Amino acid sequence: MRQPDTRIVLGLHRSRHERGLLESALDLGIRTIDTAFNYAGFRSHAILFQTAADLLPCFFVSTKVGFFPGAGGRNDHSLEPGRLQDALETTAATLGQAPDVVFLHNPERSLGDLEPAHAADHLAAAAGVLTDAVAAGLCRSWGISTWNPQPVLAAAIAVGPRGLVRPWCLMHRAGILVPARVLDAIDDLAGCLEVETERRWGMSPFGGDTGDSVWRTLALRPFMAAGEECSTAAAAFRLAFALPPVGRVAVGTNRPEHLADLVRALDLGVDGHNVERYRDMLARRQAHAVAGSRGGVAAG
Ligand SMILES: NC(=O)c1ccc[n+]([C@@H]2O[C@H](COP(=O)([O-])OP(=O)(O)OC[C@H]3O[C@@H](n4cnc5c(N)ncnc54)[C@H](OP(=O)(O)O)[C@@H]3O)[C@@H](O)[C@H]2O)c1
């Protein structure tokens, strides 16, 4: 059994929820799993309890609330305090333990269409529910998990520094596929919420699918330290800790051998100078695109 290492989070979004994978994770020193109220057709918590109740106390368990069963099998999103509270209570009861973290799941889905002041009220109310849940023992800490951070950033700015209780952690996309505007927004959001690097969790380092053709064309060697020999998947995973800098990365796999590859990739060296140059280039291109769109609006 390997020494425990907190940097890898085994994400269960696309997982078959097999007990064997959880056992392999523990053997490999992986001590964090991430799920959500809506994963596995809203059955993830129940499956975990049924198949691995004895293993759960060995893990730091994170989950998320925000999506609810909707009509016609849809996932409805809501930040309505009563629904969040029900989900928090159901989560702790179904898992048989208080989760270590509960994330507010993609709050942008409910905030995106609102005026900033209105969005700010909704975000602050939802944050209040999560804070109260910690005080009530329904979870040990709370965070925000966001795929498209811009609406969350706008709401957090509108709430103002004194109006919003700070989350303990922030989960966001990470890795070479993350667009420049998203990288900028997540850095700004982390700054606004005062979440330090160690408490930032990257997610989806492969954009959900290593079978995508992009992975056959990307050459990541220039980002790795001199002399490092590794697969594109290993390099992409290691880079997810640097683009942007995060303390943990949530990654999905159903294959223990892939988990082992990911653990080995943690030891790879990165060429920090080239990573910085890449981010500078992205920032310049983003500034250029923003200036271009402003010019376009003015001209139009
Ligand atoms: N908004 C949110 O809150 C949100 C959104 C998305 C994701 N997440 C979190 O992030 C986690 C990961 O995201 P994700 O599953 O969407 O995407 P991902 O981790 O970027 O990609 C998963 C894919 O990568 C493959 N893979 C993993 N390790 C590999 C390796 N060593 N070599 C080759 N292929 C490998 C897996 O295939 P195999 O099964 O064949 O290994 C799977 O197809 C989720 O489970 C969830 O915890 C959160």
CSV table of C-alpha atoms and ligand atoms in Angstrom, one decimal:
chain,number,residue,atom,x,y,z
A,1,MET,CA,0.0,0.0,0.0
A,2,ARG,CA,1.3,3.4,-1.0
A,3,GLN,CA,1.6,6.3,1.4
A,4,PRO,CA,-1.5,8.5,1.4
A,5,ASP,CA,-1.4,11.4,-1.0
A,6,THR,CA,-4.1,14.0,-1.0
A,7,ARG,CA,-3.4,15.4,-4.5
A,8,ILE,CA,-5.5,13.0,-6.5
A,9,VAL,CA,-9.3,13.1,-6.1
A,10,LEU,CA,-11.1,10.1,-7.6
A,11,GLY,CA,-14.1,11.7,-9.3
A,12,LEU,CA,-17.2,9.5,-9.7
A,13,HIS,CA,-19.1,11.5,-12.3
A,14,ARG,CA,-18.6,8.9,-15.0
A,15,SER,CA,-17.8,6.0,-12.7
A,16,ARG,CA,-19.4,2.6,-12.6
A,17,HIS,CA,-19.2,2.9,-8.8
A,18,GLU,CA,-17.4,-0.5,-8.5
A,19,ARG,CA,-16.1,-1.4,-5.1
A,20,GLY,CA,-12.9,-2.8,-6.7
A,21,LEU,CA,-11.9,0.7,-8.0
A,22,LEU,CA,-12.3,2.1,-4.5
A,23,GLU,CA,-10.1,-0.7,-3.1
A,24,SER,CA,-7.5,0.0,-5.8
A,25,ALA,CA,-7.6,3.7,-4.9
A,26,LEU,CA,-6.9,3.0,-1.3
A,27,ASP,CA,-4.0,0.7,-2.2
A,28,LEU,CA,-2.6,3.5,-4.4
A,29,GLY,CA,-2.8,6.0,-1.5
A,30,ILE,CA,-5.7,7.9,-2.9
A,31,ARG,CA,-7.8,9.1,0.0
A,32,THR,CA,-10.3,11.5,-1.6
A,33,ILE,CA,-13.5,10.7,-3.6
A,34,ASP,CA,-15.7,13.2,-5.2
A,35,THR,CA,-19.4,12.6,-6.0
A,36,ALA,CA,-22.6,14.6,-6.2
A,37,PHE,CA,-26.3,14.3,-5.3
A,38,ASN,CA,-27.1,13.8,-8.9
A,39,TYR,CA,-24.4,11.4,-10.0
A,40,ALA,CA,-25.4,7.9,-11.1
A,41,GLY,CA,-29.0,9.0,-11.7
A,42,PHE,CA,-29.2,10.5,-8.2
A,43,ARG,CA,-28.1,7.1,-6.7
A,44,SER,CA,-24.4,7.7,-6.2
A,45,HIS,CA,-24.7,8.1,-2.4
A,46,ALA,CA,-26.9,5.1,-2.0
A,47,ILE,CA,-24.7,2.9,-4.1
A,48,LEU,CA,-21.6,4.0,-2.2
A,49,PHE,CA,-23.3,3.1,1.1
A,50,GLN,CA,-24.6,-0.2,-0.2
A,51,THR,CA,-21.4,-1.4,-1.8
A,52,ALA,CA,-18.6,0.3,0.2
A,53,ALA,CA,-20.0,1.5,3.6
A,54,ASP,CA,-16.9,0.0,5.3
A,55,LEU,CA,-14.5,1.9,3.0
A,56,LEU,CA,-16.1,5.3,3.2
A,57,PRO,CA,-14.5,6.2,6.5
A,58,CYS,CA,-11.1,5.6,4.9
A,59,PHE,CA,-11.8,8.4,2.4
A,60,PHE,CA,-12.2,12.2,2.6
A,61,VAL,CA,-15.6,12.3,0.9
A,62,SER,CA,-16.7,15.3,-1.1
A,63,THR,CA,-20.1,15.7,-2.7
A,64,LYS,CA,-22.2,18.4,-4.3
A,65,VAL,CA,-25.7,19.8,-4.1
A,66,GLY,CA,-27.5,22.0,-6.6
A,67,PHE,CA,-29.1,19.5,-9.1
A,68,PHE,CA,-32.4,17.9,-8.5
A,69,PRO,CA,-34.6,15.4,-10.2
A,70,GLY,CA,-36.8,17.2,-12.8
A,71,ALA,CA,-39.6,16.3,-15.1
A,72,GLY,CA,-38.9,13.8,-17.9
A,73,GLY,CA,-35.6,12.6,-16.3
A,74,ARG,CA,-34.1,16.1,-16.5
A,75,ASN,CA,-31.6,17.5,-14.0
A,76,ASP,CA,-33.1,20.7,-12.6
A,77,HIS,CA,-30.8,23.2,-11.0
A,78,SER,CA,-31.8,25.2,-8.0
A,79,LEU,CA,-30.3,27.3,-5.3
A,80,GLU,CA,-33.5,27.5,-3.4
A,81,PRO,CA,-32.5,27.3,0.3
A,82,GLY,CA,-35.2,24.7,1.2
A,83,ARG,CA,-34.2,22.4,-1.6
A,84,LEU,CA,-30.5,22.7,-0.7
A,85,GLN,CA,-31.3,22.0,2.9
A,86,ASP,CA,-33.3,18.8,2.0
A,87,ALA,CA,-30.4,17.6,-0.2
A,88,LEU,CA,-27.9,18.2,2.6
A,89,GLU,CA,-30.0,16.2,5.1
A,90,THR,CA,-30.6,13.4,2.6
A,91,THR,CA,-27.0,13.3,1.7
A,92,ALA,CA,-25.7,12.7,5.2
A,93,ALA,CA,-28.5,10.2,5.9
A,94,THR,CA,-27.9,8.2,2.7
A,95,LEU,CA,-24.1,8.1,3.0
A,96,GLY,CA,-24.4,7.1,6.7
A,97,GLN,CA,-21.9,9.9,7.6
A,98,ALA,CA,-21.4,13.6,7.2
A,99,PRO,CA,-19.4,14.3,4.1
A,100,ASP,CA,-16.1,16.1,4.5
A,101,VAL,CA,-17.0,18.7,1.9
A,102,VAL,CA,-20.2,19.6,0.2
A,103,PHE,CA,-19.8,21.8,-2.8
A,104,LEU,CA,-22.5,24.1,-4.2
A,105,HIS,CA,-22.7,22.4,-7.6
A,106,ASN,CA,-22.4,24.7,-10.6
A,107,PRO,CA,-24.2,27.7,-9.1
A,108,GLU,CA,-23.8,29.5,-12.4
A,109,ARG,CA,-26.7,27.4,-13.7
A,110,SER,CA,-29.1,29.4,-11.5
A,111,LEU,CA,-27.2,32.7,-11.4
A,112,GLY,CA,-26.4,33.2,-15.1
A,113,ASP,CA,-29.6,34.9,-16.2
A,114,LEU,CA,-30.0,37.1,-13.2
A,115,GLU,CA,-29.1,40.7,-12.6
A,116,PRO,CA,-25.9,41.0,-10.5
A,117,ALA,CA,-27.7,42.3,-7.4
A,118,HIS,CA,-30.3,39.5,-7.6
A,119,ALA,CA,-27.6,36.9,-8.3
A,120,ALA,CA,-25.6,38.2,-5.4
A,121,ASP,CA,-28.7,37.6,-3.1
A,122,HIS,CA,-29.1,34.0,-4.3
A,123,LEU,CA,-25.4,33.2,-3.9
A,124,ALA,CA,-25.3,34.7,-0.4
A,125,ALA,CA,-28.4,32.8,0.6
A,126,ALA,CA,-27.0,29.5,-0.7
A,127,ALA,CA,-23.7,30.1,1.0
A,128,GLY,CA,-25.6,30.7,4.2
A,129,VAL,CA,-27.4,27.3,3.9
A,130,LEU,CA,-24.0,25.6,3.4
A,131,THR,CA,-22.4,27.4,6.4
A,132,ASP,CA,-25.4,26.5,8.6
A,133,ALA,CA,-25.0,22.9,7.5
A,134,VAL,CA,-21.4,22.8,8.7
A,135,ALA,CA,-22.6,24.3,12.1
A,136,ALA,CA,-25.3,21.6,12.3
A,137,GLY,CA,-22.9,18.8,11.6
A,138,LEU,CA,-24.4,17.8,8.2
A,139,CYS,CA,-21.0,18.3,6.6
A,140,ARG,CA,-17.5,19.2,7.8
A,141,SER,CA,-16.8,22.0,5.4
A,142,TRP,CA,-18.3,23.5,2.2
A,143,GLY,CA,-17.1,24.8,-1.2
A,144,ILE,CA,-18.1,26.0,-4.6
A,145,SER,CA,-17.7,23.9,-7.7
A,146,THR,CA,-18.0,25.7,-11.0
A,147,TRP,CA,-17.6,24.8,-14.6
A,148,ASN,CA,-18.3,28.3,-16.0
A,149,PRO,CA,-17.1,30.7,-13.3
A,150,GLN,CA,-18.0,34.1,-14.8
A,151,PRO,CA,-21.5,34.4,-13.4
A,152,VAL,CA,-20.3,33.2,-10.0
A,153,LEU,CA,-17.5,35.8,-10.1
A,154,ALA,CA,-20.0,38.5,-11.1
A,155,ALA,CA,-22.3,37.5,-8.2
A,156,ALA,CA,-19.4,37.3,-5.7
A,157,ILE,CA,-18.2,40.7,-6.7
A,158,ALA,CA,-21.8,42.1,-6.4
A,159,VAL,CA,-22.2,40.6,-2.9
A,160,GLY,CA,-19.1,42.5,-1.8
A,161,PRO,CA,-16.3,41.5,0.6
A,162,ARG,CA,-18.4,41.6,3.8
A,163,GLY,CA,-21.6,40.0,2.4
A,164,LEU,CA,-20.4,36.6,1.5
A,165,VAL,CA,-19.3,33.8,3.9
A,166,ARG,CA,-16.1,32.4,2.4
A,167,PRO,CA,-16.1,28.7,1.2
A,168,TRP,CA,-13.3,26.5,2.5
A,169,CYS,CA,-12.5,25.3,-1.1
A,170,LEU,CA,-13.1,26.0,-4.7
A,171,MET,CA,-13.4,23.4,-7.5
A,172,HIS,CA,-12.9,24.4,-11.1
A,173,ARG,CA,-11.6,23.2,-14.5
A,174,ALA,CA,-7.9,22.7,-14.8
A,175,GLY,CA,-5.4,21.7,-17.4
A,176,ILE,CA,-4.3,22.4,-20.9
A,177,LEU,CA,-7.8,22.4,-22.4
A,178,VAL,CA,-9.1,25.3,-20.2
A,179,PRO,CA,-9.8,28.4,-22.2
A,180,ALA,CA,-8.0,31.7,-21.3
A,181,ARG,CA,-11.1,33.5,-20.2
A,182,VAL,CA,-12.0,30.7,-17.8
A,183,LEU,CA,-8.5,30.6,-16.4
A,184,ASP,CA,-8.6,34.3,-15.7
A,185,ALA,CA,-12.1,34.1,-14.2
A,186,ILE,CA,-11.2,31.2,-11.9
A,187,ASP,CA,-8.1,33.0,-10.6
A,188,ASP,CA,-10.2,36.1,-10.0
A,189,LEU,CA,-12.9,34.1,-8.3
A,190,ALA,CA,-10.3,32.4,-6.0
A,191,GLY,CA,-8.9,35.8,-5.2
A,192,CYS,CA,-12.3,37.3,-4.5
A,193,LEU,CA,-13.3,34.3,-2.2
A,194,GLU,CA,-9.8,34.3,-0.6
A,195,VAL,CA,-9.3,30.6,-1.5
A,196,GLU,CA,-5.6,29.8,-1.5
A,197,THR,CA,-3.9,27.4,-3.9
A,198,GLU,CA,-3.9,24.4,-1.5
A,199,ARG,CA,-7.7,24.7,-1.2
A,200,ARG,CA,-8.3,24.9,-4.9
A,201,TRP,CA,-9.3,21.6,-6.6
A,202,GLY,CA,-8.8,21.3,-10.4
A,203,MET,CA,-11.2,19.0,-12.2
A,204,SER,CA,-11.7,17.3,-15.5
A,205,PRO,CA,-8.0,17.4,-16.6
A,206,PHE,CA,-8.9,15.4,-19.8
A,207,GLY,CA,-12.1,17.4,-20.6
A,208,GLY,CA,-14.0,14.2,-19.8
A,209,ASP,CA,-12.6,11.9,-22.5
A,210,THR,CA,-9.0,10.9,-23.4
A,211,GLY,CA,-10.5,9.2,-26.6
A,212,ASP,CA,-11.1,12.7,-28.1
A,213,SER,CA,-8.9,13.4,-31.1
A,214,VAL,CA,-7.4,16.4,-29.4
A,215,TRP,CA,-5.2,14.0,-27.3
A,216,ARG,CA,-3.7,12.5,-30.4
A,217,THR,CA,-2.5,15.9,-31.7
A,218,LEU,CA,-1.4,17.7,-28.6
A,219,ALA,CA,2.4,17.7,-28.0
A,220,LEU,CA,3.0,18.5,-24.3
A,221,ARG,CA,6.7,17.7,-24.1
A,222,PRO,CA,7.7,21.4,-24.0
A,223,PHE,CA,5.8,21.8,-20.8
A,224,MET,CA,7.7,19.0,-19.0
A,225,ALA,CA,11.1,19.2,-17.3
A,226,ALA,CA,14.1,18.2,-19.4
A,227,GLY,CA,14.4,14.5,-19.8
A,228,GLU,CA,10.9,13.5,-18.6
A,229,GLU,CA,9.6,10.6,-20.7
A,230,CYS,CA,5.9,10.2,-20.3
A,231,SER,CA,2.6,9.7,-22.2
A,232,THR,CA,0.4,12.6,-23.2
A,233,ALA,CA,-2.2,11.6,-20.6
A,234,ALA,CA,0.4,11.6,-17.9
A,235,ALA,CA,1.8,15.0,-19.0
A,236,ALA,CA,-1.8,16.4,-19.2
A,237,PHE,CA,-2.6,15.2,-15.7
A,238,ARG,CA,0.6,16.6,-14.2
A,239,LEU,CA,0.0,19.9,-16.0
A,240,ALA,CA,-3.5,20.2,-14.5
A,241,PHE,CA,-1.8,21.0,-11.2
A,242,ALA,CA,-0.1,24.0,-12.8
A,243,LEU,CA,-2.8,25.4,-15.1
A,244,PRO,CA,-3.8,27.1,-12.9
A,245,PRO,CA,-1.9,26.1,-9.7
A,246,VAL,CA,-4.2,23.9,-7.5
A,247,GLY,CA,-3.7,21.6,-4.6
A,248,ARG,CA,-5.7,18.7,-5.8
A,249,VAL,CA,-7.1,17.4,-9.1
A,250,ALA,CA,-10.4,15.5,-9.5
A,251,VAL,CA,-10.0,12.9,-12.3
A,252,GLY,CA,-12.3,10.2,-13.5
A,253,THR,CA,-11.4,6.6,-14.4
A,254,ASN,CA,-13.0,3.2,-14.2
A,255,ARG,CA,-9.6,1.5,-14.6
A,256,PRO,CA,-7.2,0.7,-11.8
A,257,GLU,CA,-4.2,0.7,-14.2
A,258,HIS,CA,-5.1,4.2,-15.2
A,259,LEU,CA,-5.2,5.3,-11.6
A,260,ALA,CA,-1.8,3.8,-11.1
A,261,ASP,CA,-0.5,5.8,-14.2
A,262,LEU,CA,-2.0,9.0,-12.6
A,263,VAL,CA,-0.2,8.3,-9.3
A,264,ARG,CA,3.1,7.9,-11.1
A,265,ALA,CA,2.5,11.1,-13.1
A,266,LEU,CA,2.5,13.1,-9.8
A,267,ASP,CA,6.3,12.7,-9.7
A,268,LEU,CA,6.9,14.2,-13.1
A,269,GLY,CA,8.7,17.5,-13.3
A,270,VAL,CA,7.1,20.4,-15.1
A,271,ASP,CA,9.0,23.2,-16.9
A,272,GLY,CA,7.6,26.1,-14.9
A,273,HIS,CA,9.1,28.7,-17.2
A,274,ASN,CA,7.3,27.3,-20.3
A,275,VAL,CA,4.0,27.0,-18.3
A,276,GLU,CA,4.3,30.7,-17.4
A,277,ARG,CA,5.1,31.6,-21.0
A,278,TYR,CA,2.1,29.7,-22.1
A,279,ARG,CA,-0.2,31.5,-19.7
A,280,ASP,CA,1.3,34.9,-20.7
A,281,MET,CA,0.5,34.0,-24.3
A,282,LEU,CA,-3.1,33.0,-23.4
A,283,ALA,CA,-3.5,36.3,-21.5
A,284,ARG,CA,-2.2,38.3,-24.4
A,285,ARG,CA,-4.5,36.6,-26.9
A,286,GLN,CA,-7.4,37.0,-24.5
A,287,ALA,CA,-6.7,40.7,-24.1
A,288,HIS,CA,-6.5,41.0,-27.8
A,289,ALA,CA,-9.8,39.2,-28.3
A,290,VAL,CA,-11.5,41.5,-25.7
A,291,ALA,CA,-10.1,44.6,-27.3
A,292,GLY,CA,-11.2,43.3,-30.7
A,293,SER,CA,-14.8,42.7,-29.5
A,294,ARG,CA,-15.0,46.1,-27.9
A,295,GLY,CA,-13.7,47.7,-31.1
A,296,GLY,CA,-16.3,45.6,-33.0
A,297,VAL,CA,-19.2,46.9,-30.8
A,298,ALA,CA,-18.0,50.5,-31.1
A,299,ALA,CA,-17.7,50.2,-34.9
A,300,GLY,CA,-21.0,48.5,-35.1
B,1,LIG,N1,-19.1,20.9,-12.4
B,1,LIG,C1,-18.6,20.0,-11.7
B,1,LIG,O1,-18.7,20.1,-10.5
B,1,LIG,C2,-17.8,18.9,-12.4
B,1,LIG,C3,-17.8,18.8,-13.7
B,1,LIG,C4,-17.0,17.8,-14.3
B,1,LIG,C5,-16.2,17.0,-13.5
B,1,LIG,N2,-16.2,17.2,-12.2
B,1,LIG,C6,-15.3,16.4,-11.3
B,1,LIG,O2,-14.1,16.0,-12.0
B,1,LIG,C7,-14.1,14.6,-12.1
B,1,LIG,C8,-13.3,14.2,-13.4
B,1,LIG,O3,-14.0,14.7,-14.5
B,1,LIG,P1,-14.4,13.9,-15.7
B,1,LIG,O4,-14.6,12.4,-15.4
B,1,LIG,O5,-15.5,14.6,-16.4
B,1,LIG,O6,-13.2,14.1,-16.7
B,1,LIG,P2,-11.7,13.7,-16.8
B,1,LIG,O7,-11.1,13.2,-15.5
B,1,LIG,O8,-11.1,14.8,-17.5
B,1,LIG,O9,-11.7,12.5,-17.9
B,1,LIG,C9,-12.1,11.2,-17.6
B,1,LIG,C10,-11.6,10.3,-18.8
B,1,LIG,O10,-10.2,10.2,-18.7
B,1,LIG,C11,-9.8,8.8,-18.9
B,1,LIG,N3,-8.6,8.6,-18.2
B,1,LIG,C12,-8.4,8.8,-16.8
B,1,LIG,N4,-7.1,8.5,-16.5
B,1,LIG,C13,-6.5,8.1,-17.6
B,1,LIG,C14,-5.2,7.6,-17.9
B,1,LIG,N5,-4.3,7.4,-17.0
B,1,LIG,N6,-4.9,7.2,-19.2
B,1,LIG,C15,-5.8,7.4,-20.2
B,1,LIG,N7,-7.1,7.8,-20.0
B,1,LIG,C16,-7.4,8.1,-18.7
B,1,LIG,C17,-11.0,8.0,-18.4
B,1,LIG,O11,-11.1,6.8,-19.1
B,1,LIG,P3,-10.9,5.4,-18.4
B,1,LIG,O12,-12.1,5.2,-17.5
B,1,LIG,O13,-10.8,4.4,-19.5
B,1,LIG,O14,-9.6,5.5,-17.5
B,1,LIG,C18,-12.2,8.9,-18.8
B,1,LIG,O15,-12.6,8.7,-20.1
B,1,LIG,C19,-15.5,14.1,-12.0
B,1,LIG,O16,-15.7,12.8,-11.7
B,1,LIG,C20,-16.0,15.1,-10.9
B,1,LIG,O17,-15.6,14.6,-9.7
B,1,LIG,C21,-16.9,18.1,-11.6
